[in-house]
Amino acid sequence: MQRVQFVETVLRDANQSLMATRLPYAKFEPILETMDKAGYYAVECWGGATFDVCLRYLNEDPWERLRKIRAKMPNTKLQMLLRGQNILGYKHYPDDVVRKFVQHAVKNGIDIIRIFDALNDPDNLKVAVEETVKCGAIASGAISYTTSPVHTLENYVKLVKELAAMGCSTICIKDMAGIMGPKEAYDLVSAIKDAVDLPVDVHTHCTTGLAFMTLLKSVEAGADIIDTATPPFSGGTSQASTDTLAYALRQLGYQVDLDDAVLKKVADFFKPVRDGYVADGTLMPKSMATDTQCLTYQVPGGMLSNLLSQLKTMNALDRLDEALAETPRVRKDLGYPPLVTPTSQMVGVQAVTNVLQGERYKKVSSEVRAYCRGEYGRTPAPIDPEVQKQILGDEKPLTGRYADTLEPAFEKTKAQLGDTARSDEDVLSYIAFPQLAEKFFADRQAAEENVVKYTIEEM
Ligand code: CO
């Protein structure tokens, strides 16, 4: 009997996709001990946008959040999402910082690090993978899924073999836009299973309505693990429902080791939580809708809404069709990057700019310039040489690995912060998000001084 295991995403991806990661720790703390008994393969609970949002909006120390989850869930593997050489930010960091970050993530309780790169450049994945393995954690090598003439099964298989050679112990197909159809999933999972002897995890979103079919065909092709979310936090831009997949897969004769009674308790807990966020507007009804336009235009849902809001602010909504037609051309010129943060923003903004300027690449953002210089890594196909020349002029693009040009930063930053940073974790928070961390440290200090003051007054 084929066994299918589940990664529950409510604490990270479902939370991030439906309500911009605004779920504070206190809201889900009461259910953690119950979740620990559900029988999940893992709970995805950290990384992605959680780190940024903890510091920026929730006044929470992301490291402390992780330690608290770890303490409440001793029996379940905890998973995080890491953007390879970008860690959790939007630029490349030096290798020493990537290594320190991985070390402390594992030290604070992470068991599985899912590592991806927006361009699928192995050079941007290898240091994070190597360090994860060295720390004794599970490195899950992820493919950022997209479609293009160069994103063939052969090329995906080549990448997967490189990930296996690096030491990844599972492979994840990460379909961040929910555009992978059931046939594509079946073919890709089959090809990966033929090529390497590693468990395959399929990650997709319900955005276009394909997810249940895509996951079912993935399982038929031999996928070992699927990513799902508890029913109240499933659907729309989030993952497919855990309980529904467990039900359907069991009916079809697959082994599912989840405890239904516990799943029900988890769903019962999160339902009023969700209703509260729907009532206060944090969770918008449009996040729960099905959007098949993404399939027609081959752009992720989030990117489509960005295009619309950009055109709206420029009073040019009537140019939408032109911008949508220009988007795949820009993507082709730039060597077919998968459309995921940060490349989706770069391509979208450039397409709108090209249309509104009436001349292509007359104006270019600093990000696109850096991309053309090679600072984001090797592109899936070469950048169109004429476009690259037009953007860079006489400047020569980088030939090696961008991170190799960066000076080590951890010890220097630690010395510079002095007493402000109380731990290596603080130093890493600062390196990832300097302004946010600075404010967080100051607020923490002020809050503690208040506590001391009140205690003295009471005495
Ligand atoms: Co996702």
Short mmCIF file of C-alpha atoms and ligand atoms in Angstrom, two decimals:
data_model
loop_
_atom_site.label_atom_id
_atom_site.label_comp_id
_atom_site.label_asym_id
_atom_site.label_seq_id
_atom_site.Cartn_x
_atom_site.Cartn_y
_atom_site.Cartn_z
CA MET A 1 0.00 0.00 0.00
CA GLN A 2 1.44 3.37 -1.02
CA ARG A 3 1.78 5.70 1.92
CA VAL A 4 1.12 9.44 1.55
CA GLN A 5 2.38 11.85 4.19
CA PHE A 6 1.23 15.40 4.88
CA VAL A 7 2.92 18.71 5.64
CA GLU A 8 0.48 21.02 7.44
CA THR A 9 1.03 24.63 6.31
CA VAL A 10 -1.43 26.62 8.45
CA LEU A 11 1.28 28.30 10.50
CA ARG A 12 3.36 29.46 7.52
CA ASP A 13 2.19 29.29 3.90
CA ALA A 14 -1.59 29.25 4.49
CA ASN A 15 -1.14 32.10 6.98
CA GLN A 16 1.10 33.95 4.48
CA SER A 17 -1.06 33.34 1.39
CA LEU A 18 -4.44 34.17 2.92
CA MET A 19 -3.69 36.87 5.46
CA ALA A 20 -0.23 38.24 4.73
CA THR A 21 1.29 36.25 7.66
CA ARG A 22 -0.47 38.36 10.30
CA LEU A 23 -1.28 35.47 12.66
CA PRO A 24 0.43 36.25 16.00
CA TYR A 25 1.93 33.41 18.04
CA ALA A 26 -0.60 33.92 20.86
CA LYS A 27 -3.48 33.15 18.47
CA PHE A 28 -2.30 29.63 17.65
CA GLU A 29 -0.43 28.68 20.82
CA PRO A 30 -3.45 26.87 22.39
CA ILE A 31 -3.65 24.32 19.53
CA LEU A 32 0.03 23.41 19.17
CA GLU A 33 0.02 20.52 21.64
CA THR A 34 -3.00 19.04 19.85
CA MET A 35 -1.38 19.49 16.43
CA ASP A 36 1.62 17.60 17.77
CA LYS A 37 -0.58 14.47 17.93
CA ALA A 38 -2.05 14.64 14.40
CA GLY A 39 0.58 12.48 12.71
CA TYR A 40 1.78 15.03 10.18
CA TYR A 41 5.04 14.35 8.37
CA ALA A 42 5.92 17.94 9.33
CA VAL A 43 4.44 21.29 10.25
CA GLU A 44 5.69 24.21 8.18
CA CYS A 45 5.90 27.01 10.70
CA TRP A 46 8.84 29.32 10.02
CA GLY A 47 10.78 31.13 7.31
CA GLY A 48 9.24 32.68 4.22
CA ALA A 49 7.62 35.95 5.31
CA THR A 50 7.14 34.95 8.98
CA PHE A 51 10.49 36.40 10.03
CA ASP A 52 9.92 39.76 8.35
CA VAL A 53 6.31 40.07 9.59
CA CYS A 54 7.17 39.09 13.20
CA LEU A 55 9.59 42.00 13.40
CA ARG A 56 7.69 44.48 11.20
CA TYR A 57 4.09 44.10 12.37
CA LEU A 58 3.75 41.70 15.29
CA ASN A 59 6.51 42.90 17.62
CA GLU A 60 7.59 39.28 18.06
CA ASP A 61 11.08 37.86 18.14
CA PRO A 62 10.95 35.29 15.31
CA TRP A 63 13.56 33.13 17.06
CA GLU A 64 11.56 33.08 20.26
CA ARG A 65 8.44 32.10 18.27
CA LEU A 66 10.35 29.13 16.88
CA ARG A 67 11.60 28.04 20.33
CA LYS A 68 8.08 28.24 21.75
CA ILE A 69 6.63 26.16 18.90
CA ARG A 70 9.44 23.64 19.38
CA ALA A 71 8.66 23.31 23.09
CA LYS A 72 4.95 22.72 22.42
CA MET A 73 5.51 20.26 19.55
CA PRO A 74 8.28 17.90 20.62
CA ASN A 75 7.10 15.01 18.40
CA THR A 76 6.54 16.71 15.05
CA LYS A 77 9.18 17.75 12.55
CA LEU A 78 9.26 21.52 12.14
CA GLN A 79 9.88 22.85 8.63
CA MET A 80 10.99 26.23 7.38
CA LEU A 81 11.26 27.81 3.94
CA LEU A 82 14.59 29.39 3.02
CA ARG A 83 15.31 31.44 -0.11
CA GLY A 84 18.78 29.96 -0.61
CA GLN A 85 21.42 32.66 -0.79
CA ASN A 86 18.70 35.30 -0.07
CA ILE A 87 17.93 33.61 3.30
CA LEU A 88 14.65 35.34 4.14
CA GLY A 89 15.29 38.67 2.45
CA TYR A 90 15.38 39.93 -1.11
CA LYS A 91 19.11 40.26 -1.82
CA HIS A 92 22.09 37.92 -1.75
CA TYR A 93 24.01 37.49 1.51
CA PRO A 94 27.60 36.32 1.95
CA ASP A 95 28.17 32.63 2.64
CA ASP A 96 29.15 33.07 6.30
CA VAL A 97 25.75 34.65 6.99
CA VAL A 98 23.88 31.87 5.17
CA ARG A 99 25.78 29.27 7.22
CA LYS A 100 25.20 31.04 10.56
CA PHE A 101 21.52 31.41 9.75
CA VAL A 102 21.11 27.71 9.00
CA GLN A 103 23.07 26.76 12.16
CA HIS A 104 20.84 28.86 14.38
CA ALA A 105 17.60 27.80 12.68
CA VAL A 106 18.51 24.18 13.47
CA LYS A 107 19.74 25.04 16.97
CA ASN A 108 16.43 26.77 17.76
CA GLY A 109 14.33 23.82 16.63
CA ILE A 110 14.05 23.44 12.84
CA ASP A 111 14.22 19.87 11.48
CA ILE A 112 13.60 20.41 7.76
CA ILE A 113 14.87 23.30 5.68
CA ARG A 114 13.19 23.63 2.30
CA ILE A 115 15.61 25.54 0.13
CA PHE A 116 14.71 27.23 -3.14
CA ASP A 117 16.05 29.83 -5.53
CA ALA A 118 13.99 32.11 -7.77
CA LEU A 119 16.16 31.19 -10.78
CA ASN A 120 16.76 27.53 -9.84
CA ASP A 121 20.48 28.30 -9.92
CA PRO A 122 22.29 25.49 -8.03
CA ASP A 123 25.05 27.95 -7.06
CA ASN A 124 22.48 29.82 -4.98
CA LEU A 125 21.37 26.65 -3.19
CA LYS A 126 24.57 24.75 -2.47
CA VAL A 127 25.88 26.59 0.62
CA ALA A 128 22.51 26.43 2.40
CA VAL A 129 22.09 22.74 1.52
CA GLU A 130 25.63 21.87 2.59
CA GLU A 131 25.26 23.62 5.95
CA THR A 132 21.82 22.07 6.60
CA VAL A 133 23.26 18.60 6.09
CA LYS A 134 26.27 19.46 8.26
CA CYS A 135 23.91 20.54 11.08
CA GLY A 136 22.12 17.19 10.92
CA ALA A 137 18.84 18.59 9.60
CA ILE A 138 16.90 17.46 6.53
CA ALA A 139 17.66 19.49 3.41
CA SER A 140 14.67 19.55 1.08
CA GLY A 141 15.80 20.78 -2.32
CA ALA A 142 13.03 22.69 -4.07
CA ILE A 143 12.37 23.33 -7.73
CA SER A 144 10.64 26.65 -8.38
CA TYR A 145 8.06 25.40 -10.87
CA THR A 146 7.32 27.34 -14.02
CA THR A 147 6.65 26.70 -17.69
CA SER A 148 8.80 27.91 -20.60
CA PRO A 149 10.60 26.41 -23.61
CA VAL A 150 13.68 25.81 -21.42
CA HIS A 151 11.79 24.37 -18.43
CA THR A 152 11.69 20.88 -19.88
CA LEU A 153 11.48 17.60 -17.98
CA GLU A 154 15.13 17.01 -18.93
CA ASN A 155 16.22 20.29 -17.35
CA TYR A 156 14.19 19.70 -14.20
CA VAL A 157 15.66 16.23 -13.88
CA LYS A 158 19.16 17.66 -14.31
CA LEU A 159 18.48 20.10 -11.45
CA VAL A 160 17.04 17.35 -9.25
CA LYS A 161 20.16 15.23 -9.79
CA GLU A 162 22.31 18.19 -8.75
CA LEU A 163 20.16 18.65 -5.63
CA ALA A 164 20.58 14.97 -4.79
CA ALA A 165 24.35 15.21 -5.31
CA MET A 166 24.48 18.23 -2.98
CA GLY A 167 23.00 16.10 -0.19
CA CYS A 168 19.28 16.93 -0.28
CA SER A 169 17.29 14.09 1.25
CA THR A 170 13.92 15.06 -0.22
CA ILE A 171 12.89 16.88 -3.40
CA CYS A 172 10.08 19.41 -3.42
CA ILE A 173 8.21 20.63 -6.48
CA LYS A 174 7.27 24.13 -5.44
CA ASP A 175 4.42 25.43 -7.56
CA MET A 176 4.09 28.82 -5.89
CA ALA A 177 1.55 30.15 -8.40
CA GLY A 178 -0.72 27.11 -8.56
CA ILE A 179 -0.25 26.82 -12.33
CA MET A 180 0.94 23.19 -12.44
CA GLY A 181 -1.78 21.06 -14.01
CA PRO A 182 -2.51 17.40 -13.21
CA LYS A 183 -0.78 16.12 -16.36
CA GLU A 184 2.31 18.26 -15.84
CA ALA A 185 2.46 17.08 -12.21
CA TYR A 186 2.10 13.43 -13.22
CA ASP A 187 4.88 13.71 -15.81
CA LEU A 188 7.23 15.68 -13.58
CA VAL A 189 6.82 13.49 -10.48
CA SER A 190 7.27 10.37 -12.66
CA ALA A 191 10.44 11.78 -14.22
CA ILE A 192 11.88 12.70 -10.81
CA LYS A 193 11.03 9.31 -9.30
CA ASP A 194 12.75 7.64 -12.27
CA ALA A 195 15.85 9.78 -11.89
CA VAL A 196 16.53 9.76 -8.12
CA ASP A 197 15.71 7.52 -5.19
CA LEU A 198 14.39 10.28 -2.91
CA PRO A 199 10.97 11.11 -1.46
CA VAL A 200 9.12 13.72 -3.54
CA ASP A 201 7.00 16.42 -1.90
CA VAL A 202 4.48 18.37 -3.98
CA HIS A 203 3.63 21.92 -3.00
CA THR A 204 0.93 23.83 -4.84
CA HIS A 205 -1.78 26.43 -4.24
CA CYS A 206 -5.52 26.41 -4.97
CA THR A 207 -5.33 29.79 -6.77
CA THR A 208 -6.38 28.40 -10.16
CA GLY A 209 -8.49 25.56 -8.82
CA LEU A 210 -6.14 22.83 -10.06
CA ALA A 211 -4.62 21.82 -6.72
CA PHE A 212 -6.74 18.78 -5.76
CA MET A 213 -6.37 17.23 -9.22
CA THR A 214 -2.69 18.11 -9.36
CA LEU A 215 -2.05 16.52 -5.95
CA LEU A 216 -4.02 13.39 -6.81
CA LYS A 217 -2.12 12.86 -10.07
CA SER A 218 1.15 13.57 -8.21
CA VAL A 219 0.31 10.83 -5.72
CA GLU A 220 -0.59 8.46 -8.58
CA ALA A 221 2.85 9.17 -10.04
CA GLY A 222 4.46 8.24 -6.71
CA ALA A 223 4.66 11.49 -4.71
CA ASP A 224 5.41 10.65 -1.08
CA ILE A 225 4.48 13.89 0.65
CA ILE A 226 1.89 16.59 -0.09
CA ASP A 227 1.49 20.05 1.42
CA THR A 228 -2.01 20.85 2.70
CA ALA A 229 -3.75 23.19 5.14
CA THR A 230 -6.40 22.62 7.80
CA PRO A 231 -9.84 23.23 6.12
CA PRO A 232 -10.59 26.73 7.52
CA PHE A 233 -7.23 27.95 6.20
CA SER A 234 -7.35 26.06 2.89
CA GLY A 235 -8.48 26.95 -0.61
CA GLY A 236 -8.09 30.15 -2.63
CA THR A 237 -4.50 31.35 -2.62
CA SER A 238 -3.68 28.78 0.12
CA GLN A 239 -3.12 25.01 -0.04
CA ALA A 240 -5.74 22.29 -0.57
CA SER A 241 -7.51 20.99 2.53
CA THR A 242 -5.70 18.41 4.66
CA ASP A 243 -8.87 16.65 5.81
CA THR A 244 -10.33 16.42 2.28
CA LEU A 245 -7.17 14.91 0.80
CA ALA A 246 -6.87 12.47 3.71
CA TYR A 247 -10.47 11.36 3.07
CA ALA A 248 -10.13 11.03 -0.70
CA LEU A 249 -6.74 9.32 -0.66
CA ARG A 250 -7.89 6.74 1.90
CA GLN A 251 -10.97 6.06 -0.23
CA LEU A 252 -8.63 5.37 -3.16
CA GLY A 253 -6.65 2.87 -1.10
CA TYR A 254 -3.64 4.91 0.00
CA GLN A 255 -2.22 4.69 3.51
CA VAL A 256 -2.77 7.96 5.40
CA ASP A 257 -1.45 8.00 8.97
CA LEU A 258 -3.37 11.01 10.23
CA ASP A 259 -5.62 10.97 13.29
CA ASP A 260 -9.04 12.19 12.11
CA ALA A 261 -10.20 13.11 15.60
CA VAL A 262 -7.17 15.35 16.03
CA LEU A 263 -7.63 16.87 12.56
CA LYS A 264 -11.18 17.79 13.54
CA LYS A 265 -9.97 19.48 16.74
CA VAL A 266 -7.43 21.46 14.70
CA ALA A 267 -10.10 22.56 12.19
CA ASP A 268 -12.56 23.42 14.99
CA PHE A 269 -9.90 25.58 16.59
CA PHE A 270 -8.96 27.50 13.45
CA LYS A 271 -12.51 28.13 12.20
CA PRO A 272 -13.34 30.95 14.66
CA VAL A 273 -9.78 32.28 14.26
CA ARG A 274 -10.39 32.60 10.52
CA ASP A 275 -13.85 34.11 11.01
CA GLY A 276 -12.32 36.79 13.22
CA TYR A 277 -9.87 37.79 10.50
CA VAL A 278 -12.59 37.76 7.84
CA ALA A 279 -14.67 40.06 10.08
CA ASP A 280 -11.86 42.58 10.61
CA GLY A 281 -10.81 42.57 6.92
CA THR A 282 -7.38 40.95 7.39
CA LEU A 283 -8.52 37.96 5.36
CA MET A 284 -10.12 39.26 2.19
CA PRO A 285 -12.79 37.25 0.36
CA LYS A 286 -10.90 37.60 -2.92
CA SER A 287 -8.05 35.48 -1.44
CA MET A 288 -10.54 32.63 -1.22
CA ALA A 289 -11.68 32.89 -4.86
CA THR A 290 -10.63 30.74 -7.82
CA ASP A 291 -8.79 32.64 -10.53
CA THR A 292 -8.27 30.83 -13.84
CA GLN A 293 -7.02 33.97 -15.59
CA CYS A 294 -3.57 33.10 -14.23
CA LEU A 295 -3.60 30.09 -16.55
CA THR A 296 -4.58 32.12 -19.61
CA TYR A 297 -1.95 34.79 -18.97
CA GLN A 298 0.60 32.45 -17.36
CA VAL A 299 1.25 35.00 -14.63
CA PRO A 300 0.78 34.25 -10.91
CA GLY A 301 -2.32 35.72 -9.24
CA GLY A 302 -0.34 38.08 -7.01
CA MET A 303 1.48 39.43 -10.04
CA LEU A 304 -1.75 40.10 -11.91
CA SER A 305 -3.12 42.17 -9.03
CA ASN A 306 0.21 44.07 -8.86
CA LEU A 307 -0.03 44.86 -12.59
CA LEU A 308 -3.56 46.12 -12.13
CA SER A 309 -2.73 48.36 -9.17
CA GLN A 310 0.35 49.72 -10.94
CA LEU A 311 -1.66 50.63 -14.04
CA LYS A 312 -4.40 52.11 -11.87
CA THR A 313 -2.00 54.47 -10.07
CA MET A 314 -0.68 55.59 -13.47
CA ASN A 315 -4.24 56.09 -14.68
CA ALA A 316 -3.61 53.60 -17.48
CA LEU A 317 -5.93 50.68 -16.79
CA ASP A 318 -6.87 50.71 -20.49
CA ARG A 319 -3.31 49.51 -21.27
CA LEU A 320 -3.79 46.22 -19.36
CA ASP A 321 -3.98 44.05 -22.48
CA GLU A 322 -0.75 45.54 -23.82
CA ALA A 323 0.98 45.06 -20.46
CA LEU A 324 -0.19 41.45 -20.32
CA ALA A 325 1.09 40.85 -23.85
CA GLU A 326 4.42 42.48 -22.98
CA THR A 327 4.94 40.40 -19.81
CA PRO A 328 5.89 37.11 -21.57
CA ARG A 329 8.15 39.05 -23.98
CA VAL A 330 10.07 40.63 -21.08
CA ARG A 331 10.29 37.25 -19.40
CA LYS A 332 11.72 35.75 -22.60
CA ASP A 333 14.25 38.62 -22.96
CA LEU A 334 15.38 38.00 -19.37
CA GLY A 335 15.96 34.29 -19.94
CA TYR A 336 12.62 32.87 -18.68
CA PRO A 337 12.93 33.39 -14.91
CA PRO A 338 10.25 31.59 -12.86
CA LEU A 339 7.81 34.27 -11.71
CA VAL A 340 8.34 34.24 -7.94
CA THR A 341 9.63 36.89 -5.51
CA PRO A 342 11.65 38.88 -6.55
CA THR A 343 11.63 38.14 -10.30
CA SER A 344 7.83 38.46 -10.66
CA GLN A 345 7.99 42.08 -9.50
CA MET A 346 10.95 42.87 -11.78
CA VAL A 347 9.28 41.42 -14.87
CA GLY A 348 5.87 42.96 -14.14
CA VAL A 349 7.19 46.46 -13.46
CA GLN A 350 9.39 46.30 -16.58
CA ALA A 351 6.48 45.21 -18.78
CA VAL A 352 4.32 48.12 -17.59
CA THR A 353 7.24 50.57 -18.00
CA ASN A 354 7.94 49.35 -21.54
CA VAL A 355 4.29 49.83 -22.53
CA LEU A 356 3.86 53.24 -20.92
CA GLN A 357 7.20 54.63 -22.15
CA GLY A 358 6.37 53.61 -25.70
CA GLU A 359 9.95 52.34 -26.01
CA ARG A 360 11.26 49.07 -24.64
CA TYR A 361 13.92 49.21 -21.86
CA LYS A 362 14.25 52.99 -22.10
CA LYS A 363 13.77 53.02 -18.32
CA VAL A 364 15.02 50.11 -16.21
CA SER A 365 14.86 49.51 -12.43
CA SER A 366 18.05 49.02 -10.41
CA GLU A 367 16.89 45.43 -9.73
CA VAL A 368 16.63 44.58 -13.44
CA ARG A 369 20.05 46.18 -13.99
CA ALA A 370 21.53 44.04 -11.18
CA TYR A 371 19.78 41.00 -12.64
CA CYS A 372 21.40 41.69 -16.03
CA ARG A 373 24.78 42.07 -14.29
CA GLY A 374 24.31 38.52 -12.95
CA GLU A 375 23.75 39.44 -9.30
CA TYR A 376 20.76 37.13 -8.95
CA GLY A 377 22.56 34.14 -10.45
CA ARG A 378 22.52 32.21 -13.67
CA THR A 379 19.30 32.68 -15.66
CA PRO A 380 17.44 29.60 -17.00
CA ALA A 381 18.14 30.69 -20.61
CA PRO A 382 20.69 33.37 -21.59
CA ILE A 383 19.46 36.97 -21.36
CA ASP A 384 18.82 38.39 -24.85
CA PRO A 385 22.27 39.85 -25.74
CA GLU A 386 20.83 42.99 -27.33
CA VAL A 387 18.61 43.74 -24.35
CA GLN A 388 21.52 43.07 -21.99
CA LYS A 389 23.76 45.45 -24.00
CA GLN A 390 21.06 48.12 -24.06
CA ILE A 391 20.66 47.91 -20.27
CA LEU A 392 24.33 47.54 -19.23
CA GLY A 393 26.05 49.56 -21.96
CA ASP A 394 29.77 48.81 -21.76
CA GLU A 395 29.54 47.30 -18.27
CA LYS A 396 30.54 43.63 -18.29
CA PRO A 397 28.21 41.11 -16.63
CA LEU A 398 29.55 38.93 -13.81
CA THR A 399 30.84 35.54 -14.90
CA GLY A 400 31.19 33.75 -11.53
CA ARG A 401 28.99 33.37 -8.47
CA TYR A 402 27.81 36.70 -7.05
CA ALA A 403 28.07 35.61 -3.38
CA ASP A 404 31.80 34.95 -3.95
CA THR A 405 32.25 38.70 -4.42
CA LEU A 406 30.69 39.51 -1.01
CA GLU A 407 32.81 40.06 2.12
CA PRO A 408 31.98 37.95 5.21
CA ALA A 409 29.56 39.97 7.36
CA PHE A 410 28.61 38.11 10.55
CA GLU A 411 31.55 38.81 12.88
CA LYS A 412 31.88 42.38 11.64
CA THR A 413 28.19 43.10 12.27
CA LYS A 414 28.34 41.41 15.68
CA ALA A 415 31.24 43.63 16.75
CA GLN A 416 29.53 46.69 15.38
CA LEU A 417 26.27 45.97 17.28
CA GLY A 418 28.03 45.40 20.61
CA ASP A 419 25.59 45.17 23.53
CA THR A 420 22.57 45.99 21.38
CA ALA A 421 22.57 42.40 20.19
CA ARG A 422 22.11 39.97 23.06
CA SER A 423 22.66 36.84 21.00
CA ASP A 424 23.88 35.58 17.64
CA GLU A 425 20.19 35.31 16.72
CA ASP A 426 19.85 39.06 17.27
CA VAL A 427 22.82 39.65 14.98
CA LEU A 428 21.16 37.54 12.27
CA SER A 429 17.84 39.39 12.66
CA TYR A 430 19.78 42.62 12.22
CA ILE A 431 21.64 41.42 9.12
CA ALA A 432 18.37 40.26 7.54
CA PHE A 433 16.30 43.35 8.39
CA PRO A 434 18.47 46.12 9.92
CA GLN A 435 15.87 48.85 10.49
CA LEU A 436 13.19 46.45 11.73
CA ALA A 437 15.58 44.71 14.10
CA GLU A 438 16.89 48.00 15.47
CA LYS A 439 13.39 49.13 16.31
CA PHE A 440 12.55 45.72 17.78
CA PHE A 441 15.64 45.82 20.04
CA ALA A 442 14.77 49.34 21.23
CA ASP A 443 11.14 48.39 21.97
CA ARG A 444 12.25 45.27 23.82
CA GLN A 445 14.63 47.32 25.96
CA ALA A 446 11.94 49.91 26.74
CA ALA A 447 9.38 47.24 27.65
CA GLU A 448 11.82 45.59 30.07
CA GLU A 449 12.71 48.91 31.71
CA ASN A 450 9.01 49.51 32.28
CA VAL A 451 8.61 46.16 33.95
CA VAL A 452 11.55 46.91 36.27
CA LYS A 453 10.13 50.34 37.07
CA TYR A 454 6.70 48.99 38.00
CA THR A 455 8.18 46.22 40.10
CA ILE A 456 10.24 48.74 42.09
CA GLU A 457 7.23 51.03 42.57
CA GLU A 458 5.14 48.13 43.85
CA MET A 459 7.80 47.25 46.39
CO CO B 1 3.65 28.22 -1.40
#
